[in-house]
């Protein structure tokens, strides 16, 4: 269970929801609570907060008493910036001995009052979107241990969710497995990882290698994929991650109702079979034994009947298990892998 | 002839060779002199310099009199660092009104005396390996104008040289053509460009798009390729550059005597035909009309007979022109393109 990457956030957490205008604004905190409830001692909300994770409400000092080490800014206001309304409580948290962690675009470290309070108290500020580590160039050397990478027909189609669901299912079966995070929410959930799209281009595969280091022969790293080899904006990230992860297994993630590639109205989604083949062909460069275990399909926009028909059709077409992790779990994918 | 990228270095240059221990240490300056002799007013050498570009030796003030705007640090000492022995003359250059440009790993801007002198004189320091621009995410939109990208079976097999040779040949035929630089030597040669492997991963294709912006329908951008889709360390860079460049034409660069991928002893070179097909398949995402014009083969390590046989064999195998630009020029590739 060695840590991937060098960023390591101390747990457990107190989740800061602040003045979240609605539940959606707290979706990062929601992700942490859903996947790592044991790491969340409670939530800290302002009186005008409209989000609720169902955790105990508590003050900073109550959070400390419950053992919290890090206050996680799990909320985004408009523009994804750090609100001035939060500064007082964030400074107080540092003064009381918390570290701070945030997945927002702008940095905690760039807010002078927070930088000063962290310095004064010897505490750490984790801006998880912004890697601070120095990575090596990828060396392509095979590492012991098993690795699975979630890939996709597009961005934002369920790679993090699928990776975490696989971790949960594998652990429930007694298989050694660790989720490896490559995006901000995943890093806050895991308490470690690398925001891979923020790494300097030369080091994409090297950073990906460091994320899933050598491990026991029967240990699985479940690496959170990013982007798609068929996304004109981000395919370079996806390819470097694919090469550095050296997956033994890929799982193809897909959102069947999407009309075009995310953010690119003129680009159609790829067909699934060629998308699988292209990913396998590229992955063979660093792991000739790679296989595809099946499809993870986000059918949340379909009614139950349509979802069932969609999964059956995909399964028939591809000849591999096609599951919606939210509806069916990922047991059939793990059967295939194990 | 609009500029690719935002980094624009004022020409002409005075080439600083300093205390270069041998000719190889001045290879960056040599590249500038070979490809843009008209931009080089002279060379500045210390008494212990063992390199010579065959340019007039001159002092800073003589260089200024000849019209030089930028002093180019075209020399690398051991470790690729900025030598303390250079500081005095570099500061004096800034005081006299030169900008400075360097392709070294460590930055001019990080040498306090140089930063202070630039500030004091309102001059610019160009650390061409370190992009300072803000790029947009790639949007994949087709841009007017024609584009050619040099790709490769491996790193360091002649992509910059081939791109520049194509520019020279096309311009000689009256074709509108501009070399677009993606590496430090290329940027110093062109006076503009983007060090693509130093861009944050999310922006590889966006930076590549900005490098070859919309242009006349009959204008060719000749984009310097980087890495290889088959290089386990750098393929992500190569793919983002391929997608962002949207090439109409690729030229495959190859070094036939190499025993393994550069820096990766356990990786064999790819076969050329599948390498071409993989590049074309990936390039079709953003330009379905892409074709391969032929091969540019670096046969410098073969004797003339062996080189001839190698090119004939490759040409027969691939069914496209195979030239060594150093021996034969790139005329046959331009015939094929035009």
XYZ file of C-alpha atoms in Angstrom:
676
model
C 0.000 0.000 0.000
C 2.805 2.408 -0.812
C 1.749 5.897 -1.788
C 1.564 6.945 -5.423
C 3.052 10.365 -6.020
C 4.610 12.492 -3.372
C 1.668 14.661 -2.366
C 0.297 13.092 0.787
C -2.504 14.777 2.669
C -2.933 13.840 6.303
C -6.248 12.248 7.191
C -8.850 12.251 8.692
C -10.540 15.341 7.313
C -12.954 17.974 8.437
C -14.912 18.915 5.295
C -15.375 22.655 4.820
C -18.643 23.496 3.020
C -18.695 27.189 4.000
C -21.452 29.133 2.270
C -22.090 26.570 -0.513
C -25.048 27.943 -2.499
C -26.379 24.474 -3.326
C -25.576 20.774 -3.065
C -23.759 20.712 -6.418
C -21.260 23.296 -5.163
C -20.156 20.728 -2.575
C -19.630 17.869 -5.026
C -15.923 17.508 -4.231
C -16.711 17.094 -0.543
C -19.548 14.752 -1.514
C -17.062 12.579 -3.423
C -14.778 12.351 -0.405
C -17.653 11.487 1.896
C -19.118 8.897 -0.531
C -15.858 7.042 -1.112
C -13.979 7.564 2.146
C -16.622 8.101 4.839
C -14.162 6.772 7.437
C -11.822 9.700 6.731
C -14.473 12.382 7.363
C -15.009 13.356 11.005
C -17.641 15.959 10.137
C -18.632 18.996 8.113
C -18.157 22.709 8.819
C -20.947 24.895 7.466
C -21.737 28.587 7.646
C -25.282 29.594 8.619
C -26.082 30.380 4.963
C -24.861 27.007 3.639
C -27.308 25.197 1.340
C -25.379 21.930 1.102
C -25.481 19.034 3.538
C -23.479 15.812 3.393
C -25.342 14.232 6.292
C -22.219 14.388 8.460
C -22.134 15.879 11.968
C -21.834 19.648 11.908
C -18.899 20.803 13.946
C -16.586 23.713 14.655
C -12.864 23.665 14.008
C -12.073 22.800 17.601
C -14.688 20.033 17.655
C -13.117 18.675 14.443
C -9.719 18.685 16.127
C -11.111 16.822 19.103
C -12.409 14.157 16.730
C -8.892 13.793 15.340
C -9.130 15.750 12.074
C -5.731 16.714 10.659
C -6.745 18.527 7.469
C -9.537 20.952 6.634
C -10.624 20.141 3.078
C -12.100 22.953 1.015
C -14.650 20.730 -0.673
C -16.765 23.499 -2.124
C -16.660 25.630 -5.250
C -18.276 29.011 -5.566
C -18.863 30.709 -8.891
C -15.568 30.835 -10.805
C -13.931 28.218 -8.635
C -12.064 30.797 -6.556
C -11.255 30.990 -2.875
C -13.874 33.264 -1.368
C -12.825 36.141 0.890
C -15.671 35.085 3.152
C -13.694 31.915 3.930
C -10.392 33.548 4.852
C -11.053 34.100 8.542
C -12.007 30.501 9.270
C -9.214 29.095 7.077
C -6.631 31.213 8.909
C -8.084 30.111 12.224
C -7.832 26.478 11.098
C -4.123 26.898 10.390
C -3.648 28.619 13.736
C -5.329 25.691 15.470
C -3.054 23.161 13.750
C -4.967 21.989 10.674
C -3.364 21.594 7.264
C -5.525 22.887 4.399
C -6.292 21.089 1.128
C -8.153 22.444 -1.884
C -8.982 21.292 -5.387
C -9.773 24.777 -6.672
C -8.029 26.372 -9.636
C -6.569 29.287 -7.751
C -4.230 28.450 -4.974
C -4.481 28.606 -1.210
C -0.764 29.405 -1.334
C -1.510 32.564 -3.343
C -3.751 34.040 -0.645
C -1.306 36.082 1.445
C -3.170 35.613 4.734
C -3.176 31.835 4.265
C 0.450 31.650 3.176
C 1.429 33.698 6.228
C -0.648 31.594 8.629
C 0.750 28.343 7.210
C 4.297 29.680 7.540
C 3.683 30.961 11.072
C 2.269 27.632 12.224
C 4.439 25.269 10.215
C 1.346 23.857 8.497
C 0.921 22.693 4.898
C -1.280 24.029 2.107
C -2.209 21.374 -0.480
C -3.340 22.820 -3.786
C -4.004 19.462 -5.348
C -4.509 20.757 -8.893
C -0.965 22.089 -8.866
C 1.779 19.471 -8.571
C 4.780 20.683 -6.622
C 6.819 17.509 -6.980
C 9.758 17.065 -9.335
C 9.187 14.113 -11.631
C 11.612 12.029 -13.665
C 11.317 11.353 -17.375
C 9.481 8.057 -17.877
C 11.832 5.096 -18.270
C 9.286 2.567 -19.531
C 10.645 -0.153 -17.232
C 8.193 -2.834 -16.214
C 7.308 -2.687 -12.517
C 6.070 -5.571 -10.336
C 2.384 -5.512 -9.395
C -0.806 -5.386 -11.441
C -2.335 -2.232 -12.854
C -5.723 -1.328 -14.269
C -6.385 1.966 -16.037
C -9.836 3.335 -16.766
C -9.872 4.861 -20.248
C -12.720 6.540 -22.075
C -14.464 7.387 -25.277
C -14.523 10.960 -23.922
C -13.703 13.128 -20.906
C -15.949 13.133 -17.833
C -17.715 9.862 -18.464
C -17.086 8.019 -15.192
C -13.401 7.051 -15.001
C -12.898 8.155 -11.393
C -16.153 6.606 -10.254
C -15.346 3.334 -12.016
C -11.831 3.155 -10.558
C -13.159 3.738 -7.057
C -15.967 1.208 -7.522
C -13.403 -1.359 -8.669
C -11.272 -0.633 -5.612
C -14.249 -1.101 -3.296
C -15.308 -4.357 -4.987
C -11.784 -5.785 -5.050
C -11.153 -4.918 -1.410
C -14.491 -6.516 -0.485
C -13.212 -9.687 -2.140
C -9.967 -9.537 -0.193
C -7.894 -8.478 -3.184
C -5.086 -6.006 -2.455
C -6.115 -2.891 -4.362
C -5.449 0.848 -4.283
C -7.130 3.622 -6.170
C -4.518 5.965 -7.738
C -5.782 9.478 -8.264
C -4.956 11.698 -11.226
C -7.480 14.523 -10.737
C -8.319 16.917 -7.948
C -11.345 15.148 -6.477
C -9.604 11.799 -6.656
C -6.545 13.195 -4.887
C -8.655 14.558 -2.034
C -10.442 11.189 -1.780
C -7.208 9.183 -1.752
C -5.188 11.759 0.167
C -2.477 11.323 -2.482
C -1.945 11.373 -6.235
C -0.863 13.551 -9.118
C -2.994 16.040 -11.039
C -1.649 14.608 -14.260
C -2.939 17.248 -16.674
C -1.059 19.918 -14.718
C 2.332 18.199 -15.075
C 4.852 19.584 -17.587
C 4.400 17.681 -20.868
C 7.842 16.059 -20.813
C 6.972 14.316 -17.559
C 3.479 12.930 -18.189
C 4.569 9.324 -18.439
C 7.236 9.735 -15.748
C 4.690 11.172 -13.314
C 2.316 8.341 -14.242
C 5.049 5.813 -13.495
C 5.631 7.356 -10.060
C 1.906 7.205 -9.332
C 1.805 3.396 -9.433
C 5.242 2.307 -8.230
C 6.498 -1.252 -7.871
C 4.251 -3.291 -5.616
C 3.412 -6.850 -4.587
C 2.863 -9.201 -7.521
C -0.778 -9.719 -6.497
C -1.515 -6.054 -5.757
C -3.733 -3.998 -8.075
C -3.316 -0.301 -8.703
C -6.581 1.083 -10.051
C -5.472 4.175 -11.917
C -7.949 6.969 -12.592
C -7.887 7.741 -16.314
C -8.084 11.219 -17.840
C -9.452 12.429 -21.164
C -9.543 10.173 -24.203
C -7.192 9.241 -27.028
C -9.996 10.605 -29.228
C -10.276 13.996 -27.535
C -8.525 16.619 -29.681
C -7.686 18.774 -26.646
C -6.374 16.208 -24.192
C -5.252 13.043 -25.999
C -1.583 13.729 -25.207
C -2.341 13.516 -21.497
C -4.296 10.300 -22.040
C -1.468 8.691 -24.025
C 1.266 9.613 -21.537
C -0.889 8.279 -18.700
C -1.549 5.078 -20.657
C 2.170 4.515 -21.313
C 3.284 5.388 -17.783
C 0.591 3.311 -16.092
C 1.572 0.196 -18.069
C -1.874 -1.305 -17.499
C -2.389 -5.047 -17.527
C -6.089 -4.312 -17.906
C -8.077 -1.398 -19.267
C -11.759 -0.709 -18.689
C -13.453 1.471 -21.298
C -15.769 4.120 -19.830
C -18.581 5.532 -21.930
C -21.562 7.862 -21.742
C -23.987 6.645 -24.414
C -26.218 9.719 -24.694
C -23.510 12.242 -25.438
C -23.940 13.913 -28.806
C -20.390 15.143 -29.277
C -17.002 15.138 -27.544
C -17.095 17.254 -24.408
C -16.307 20.876 -25.254
C -15.825 20.078 -28.973
C -19.170 20.422 -30.780
C -17.746 19.401 -34.175
C -16.237 16.137 -32.919
C -18.370 12.996 -32.795
C -17.694 10.305 -30.219
C -15.564 7.420 -31.489
C -17.070 4.010 -32.076
C -16.370 1.837 -29.049
C -14.652 -1.124 -30.701
C -12.041 0.967 -32.583
C -11.596 3.063 -29.440
C -10.774 -0.086 -27.445
C -8.423 -1.314 -30.174
C -6.609 2.026 -30.388
C -6.124 2.090 -26.627
C -4.873 -1.497 -26.575
C -2.494 -0.881 -29.477
C -1.015 2.166 -27.742
C -0.845 0.407 -24.363
C 1.070 -2.533 -25.855
C 4.099 -0.287 -26.240
C 4.795 -0.512 -22.507
C 2.805 -3.670 -21.684
C 2.326 -6.146 -24.547
C 0.005 -8.297 -22.383
C -2.681 -5.641 -21.872
C -6.316 -6.685 -22.293
C -9.695 -4.948 -22.050
C -11.918 -6.323 -19.285
C -15.090 -4.627 -20.442
C -17.160 -1.466 -20.465
C -18.279 0.820 -17.675
C -21.268 2.725 -18.969
C -22.797 5.789 -17.339
C -26.484 5.317 -18.128
C -27.723 7.910 -15.629
C -29.550 9.813 -18.365
C -31.497 6.745 -19.508
C -34.552 5.220 -17.834
C -34.070 1.694 -16.419
C -35.488 -0.068 -19.479
C -33.399 1.943 -21.921
C -30.313 1.467 -19.753
C -30.784 -2.281 -19.747
C -31.232 -2.350 -23.518
C -28.186 -0.127 -24.014
C -25.952 -2.353 -21.889
C -27.228 -5.516 -23.606
C -26.595 -4.028 -27.021
C -23.059 -2.916 -26.121
C -22.262 -6.263 -24.561
C -23.483 -8.065 -27.647
C -21.505 -5.764 -29.946
C -18.199 -5.844 -28.051
C -18.308 -9.338 -26.607
C -17.221 -8.145 -23.157
C -19.135 -7.341 -19.949
C -20.854 -3.937 -20.038
C -21.996 -2.651 -16.639
C -23.274 0.566 -15.148
C -21.394 0.741 -11.819
C -24.160 2.848 -10.242
C -26.934 0.419 -11.221
C -25.224 -2.961 -11.306
C -21.909 -2.571 -9.528
C -18.651 -3.661 -11.115
C -18.708 -7.278 -9.925
C -18.808 -8.664 -13.448
C -15.726 -6.637 -14.398
C -13.857 -7.940 -11.350
C -14.948 -11.511 -12.222
C -13.355 -10.987 -15.609
C -10.149 -9.519 -14.152
C -9.662 -12.005 -11.308
C 4.099 35.188 -42.351
C 2.388 35.659 -39.006
C 4.348 34.548 -35.966
C 3.646 31.214 -34.330
C 3.535 31.456 -30.562
C 4.030 34.586 -28.581
C 7.756 34.399 -27.859
C 9.400 36.639 -30.454
C 13.125 37.311 -30.266
C 14.418 40.401 -32.021
C 16.915 39.749 -34.809
C 19.634 40.057 -36.005
C 21.797 38.257 -33.487
C 25.302 38.419 -32.151
C 26.213 34.801 -31.310
C 27.927 34.361 -27.954
C 30.363 31.424 -27.938
C 32.242 32.471 -24.790
C 34.693 29.852 -23.592
C 33.212 26.937 -25.584
C 35.545 23.972 -24.951
C 34.991 22.507 -28.422
C 32.925 22.901 -31.595
C 30.164 20.590 -30.331
C 29.537 22.882 -27.359
C 28.512 25.571 -29.852
C 26.051 23.419 -31.785
C 23.072 25.643 -30.985
C 24.893 28.660 -32.416
C 25.981 26.493 -35.337
C 22.348 25.670 -36.084
C 21.404 29.340 -36.113
C 24.322 30.208 -38.377
C 23.644 27.277 -40.749
C 19.930 27.994 -41.201
C 19.733 31.755 -40.732
C 23.142 33.175 -41.715
C 21.457 36.472 -42.599
C 20.411 36.919 -38.964
C 23.956 36.542 -37.578
C 26.109 39.687 -37.612
C 29.035 37.943 -35.957
C 30.380 35.849 -33.107
C 31.705 36.862 -29.687
C 34.453 34.587 -28.364
C 36.663 34.605 -25.299
C 40.386 34.063 -25.802
C 40.056 30.460 -24.603
C 37.215 29.605 -27.008
C 37.727 26.419 -29.044
C 34.723 26.818 -31.318
C 34.521 28.857 -34.506
C 31.482 29.393 -36.724
C 33.476 31.189 -39.417
C 31.680 34.455 -38.642
C 33.465 37.757 -37.966
C 34.711 38.008 -34.404
C 33.414 41.124 -32.747
C 32.896 42.863 -29.437
C 29.493 43.801 -28.047
C 29.783 47.367 -29.319
C 30.876 46.198 -32.766
C 27.882 43.866 -32.808
C 25.614 46.785 -31.950
C 27.107 48.848 -34.751
C 26.272 46.017 -37.162
C 22.668 46.181 -35.994
C 22.479 43.207 -33.609
C 19.489 43.341 -31.240
C 19.927 40.116 -29.290
C 22.950 38.338 -27.860
C 22.274 34.612 -28.237
C 23.904 32.267 -25.746
C 24.572 29.575 -28.326
C 26.910 27.512 -26.229
C 26.563 24.814 -23.597
C 29.149 24.047 -20.976
C 29.129 20.868 -18.952
C 25.718 20.457 -17.295
C 24.057 22.981 -19.581
C 24.280 25.747 -17.002
C 25.004 29.452 -17.306
C 28.662 29.870 -16.436
C 29.749 32.489 -13.922
C 32.531 33.326 -16.350
C 29.871 34.697 -18.717
C 28.079 36.978 -16.261
C 30.186 40.088 -16.746
C 29.813 40.183 -20.524
C 26.112 39.261 -20.378
C 25.432 42.103 -17.933
C 27.390 44.476 -20.130
C 25.332 43.377 -23.138
C 22.112 44.276 -21.311
C 23.612 47.607 -20.249
C 24.472 48.341 -23.889
C 20.936 47.587 -25.068
C 20.963 43.939 -26.149
C 18.230 41.472 -25.268
C 19.547 38.040 -24.243
C 18.308 34.670 -25.473
C 19.347 31.233 -24.254
C 18.333 27.651 -24.883
C 19.912 26.312 -21.701
C 18.019 24.422 -19.022
C 18.637 26.871 -16.231
C 17.330 30.337 -16.752
C 18.956 33.661 -17.474
C 16.103 35.109 -15.434
C 17.252 33.135 -12.394
C 20.721 34.731 -12.379
C 20.210 37.739 -10.075
C 22.765 39.948 -11.842
C 21.100 39.330 -15.213
C 17.579 39.820 -13.895
C 18.664 43.109 -12.315
C 20.429 44.342 -15.451
C 17.443 43.459 -17.654
C 15.106 45.269 -15.269
C 17.382 48.314 -15.032
C 17.664 48.601 -18.812
C 14.168 47.551 -19.810
C 15.595 44.647 -21.829
C 14.205 41.145 -22.283
C 15.599 37.754 -21.251
C 14.393 34.888 -23.463
C 14.747 31.481 -21.846
C 13.409 29.620 -24.833
C 13.078 26.253 -23.106
C 10.646 27.804 -20.646
C 7.394 29.036 -22.158
C 6.033 32.112 -20.409
C 2.888 32.466 -22.518
C -0.582 31.466 -21.402
C -2.083 28.986 -23.824
C -5.684 27.991 -24.429
C -7.017 24.458 -24.371
C -6.983 23.072 -27.921
C -10.306 23.514 -29.708
C -9.622 21.202 -32.664
C -11.061 23.701 -35.144
C -9.711 23.500 -38.687
C -7.603 26.512 -39.627
C -6.941 27.844 -43.148
C -3.481 27.208 -44.593
C -1.458 24.054 -45.166
C 0.601 22.297 -42.536
C 3.333 19.684 -42.592
C 4.616 17.975 -39.447
C 7.817 15.980 -39.244
C 7.244 12.877 -37.133
C 9.675 10.132 -36.222
C 10.361 6.566 -35.367
C 12.345 7.965 -32.424
C 13.588 11.177 -30.781
C 16.561 13.065 -32.221
C 16.500 11.584 -35.680
C 16.378 14.711 -37.836
C 12.952 16.334 -37.472
C 14.234 19.885 -37.031
C 16.758 19.529 -39.817
C 14.140 18.075 -42.169
C 11.610 20.818 -41.393
C 14.203 23.512 -42.075
C 15.387 21.810 -45.271
C 11.775 21.666 -46.467
C 11.352 25.375 -45.701
C 14.490 26.237 -47.649
C 13.481 24.096 -50.647
C 9.908 25.389 -50.709
C 10.999 29.006 -50.441
C 13.502 28.409 -53.272
C 10.558 27.269 -55.397
C 8.564 30.368 -54.513
C 6.190 28.539 -52.177
C 5.082 30.478 -49.090
C 6.532 28.491 -46.214
C 7.502 29.026 -42.573
C 9.376 26.766 -40.228
C 7.566 26.520 -36.863
C 9.862 25.718 -33.982
C 9.024 23.458 -31.041
C 12.463 23.029 -29.447
C 15.126 25.360 -28.126
C 17.486 25.359 -31.102
C 14.607 25.741 -33.528
C 13.208 28.675 -31.553
C 16.552 30.480 -31.632
C 16.790 29.812 -35.381
C 13.271 31.054 -36.097
C 13.274 33.765 -33.443
C 9.868 32.442 -32.340
C 8.124 29.241 -31.344
C 7.057 27.161 -28.370
C 9.177 24.674 -26.427
C 6.334 22.197 -26.606
C 7.646 19.628 -24.153
C 7.824 22.313 -21.450
C 4.152 23.279 -21.749
C 1.706 22.078 -19.070
C 0.166 18.806 -20.284
C -3.379 20.163 -20.567
C -2.220 22.681 -23.155
C -0.046 20.608 -25.515
C -2.517 20.631 -28.375
C -3.656 24.196 -27.637
C -0.072 25.455 -27.719
C 0.460 23.497 -30.937
C -2.602 25.149 -32.450
C -1.260 28.605 -31.555
C 2.082 27.744 -33.152
C 0.599 27.405 -36.641
C -2.319 29.848 -36.676
C -4.709 30.500 -39.567
C -2.828 31.524 -42.696
C -3.199 31.941 -46.457
C -4.704 28.923 -48.187
C -1.481 28.343 -50.138
C 0.877 28.905 -47.200
C 2.750 26.006 -45.622
C 3.679 25.788 -41.966
C 6.525 23.317 -41.551
C 6.177 22.219 -37.960
C 9.159 20.750 -36.129
C 8.103 17.427 -34.637
C 9.133 16.137 -31.206
C 9.621 12.624 -29.876
C 7.722 9.695 -31.333
C 4.373 8.025 -30.765
C 6.510 4.952 -30.046
C 8.714 6.570 -27.400
C 7.549 5.460 -23.944
C 8.785 8.678 -22.317
C 7.487 11.327 -24.714
C 4.626 9.963 -26.834
C 2.090 12.196 -25.093
C 3.949 15.268 -26.319
C 4.101 13.808 -29.836
C 0.370 13.058 -29.895
C -0.699 16.484 -28.625
C 1.579 18.129 -31.183
C 0.148 15.907 -33.926
C -3.440 16.768 -32.988
C -2.798 20.495 -32.561
C -0.752 20.841 -35.752
C -3.553 19.256 -37.840
C -1.039 18.309 -40.530
C -2.126 17.871 -44.141
C 1.162 16.064 -44.671
C 3.532 14.168 -42.415
C 7.121 13.239 -43.210
C 8.527 10.283 -41.274
C 12.060 10.827 -39.965
C 14.265 7.836 -39.228
C 17.780 6.931 -38.180
C 18.414 3.441 -39.581
C 21.433 2.454 -37.488
C 19.907 3.002 -34.087
C 19.761 -0.147 -31.994
C 17.092 0.935 -29.537
C 14.858 3.890 -28.723
C 16.882 6.832 -27.477
C 17.386 6.578 -23.706
C 15.354 3.336 -23.482
C 17.675 0.348 -23.974
C 14.881 -2.223 -23.693
C 12.719 -0.645 -26.412
C 13.302 -1.570 -30.050
C 12.536 0.901 -32.814
C 9.123 0.461 -34.440
C 8.807 -0.889 -37.960
C 8.393 2.038 -40.328
C 5.171 1.086 -42.079
C 3.159 0.537 -38.864
C 4.743 3.694 -37.462
C 3.471 5.683 -40.459
C 0.032 4.093 -40.186
C -0.216 4.804 -36.458
C 0.715 8.443 -37.016
C -1.775 8.799 -39.866
C -4.550 7.153 -37.851
C -3.958 9.500 -34.922
C -3.626 12.559 -37.174
C -6.955 11.822 -38.877
C -8.757 12.810 -35.673
C -8.117 16.492 -36.421
C -7.417 16.264 -40.178
C -9.009 13.329 -42.004
C -7.168 14.258 -45.233
C -3.645 13.755 -43.859
C -1.149 11.847 -46.009
C 2.478 10.786 -45.641
C 4.786 12.337 -48.252
C 7.743 10.078 -47.592
C 10.743 9.381 -45.425
C 13.603 11.585 -44.313
C 16.448 9.294 -43.347
C 19.534 10.325 -41.411
C 22.200 8.079 -42.984
C 25.162 10.005 -41.566
C 26.505 6.879 -39.899
C 26.508 4.881 -43.148
C 29.060 5.086 -45.947
C 27.737 6.372 -49.296
C 27.136 2.916 -50.772
C 25.325 1.640 -47.689
C 23.300 4.837 -47.493
C 22.160 4.459 -51.076
C 21.183 0.846 -50.494
C 19.334 1.745 -47.296
C 17.294 4.466 -49.001
C 16.495 2.218 -51.983
C 15.355 -0.567 -49.689
C 13.151 1.745 -47.633
C 11.669 3.324 -50.728
C 10.875 -0.075 -52.162
C 9.336 -1.255 -48.893
C 7.184 1.810 -48.198
C 6.379 2.902 -51.743
C 7.157 6.551 -50.980
C 10.232 8.747 -51.585
C 13.022 8.146 -49.055
C 15.704 10.836 -48.990
C 18.605 11.854 -46.810
C 18.265 15.655 -46.689
C 22.003 16.076 -46.060
C 23.014 13.950 -49.048
C 20.183 14.395 -51.527
C 18.162 17.384 -50.373
C 14.420 17.194 -49.890
C 13.415 18.060 -53.469
C 11.696 14.736 -54.048
C 9.587 15.223 -50.924
C 8.560 18.698 -52.082
C 7.722 17.270 -55.530
C 5.392 14.858 -53.804
C 3.808 17.574 -51.615
C 3.397 20.239 -54.316
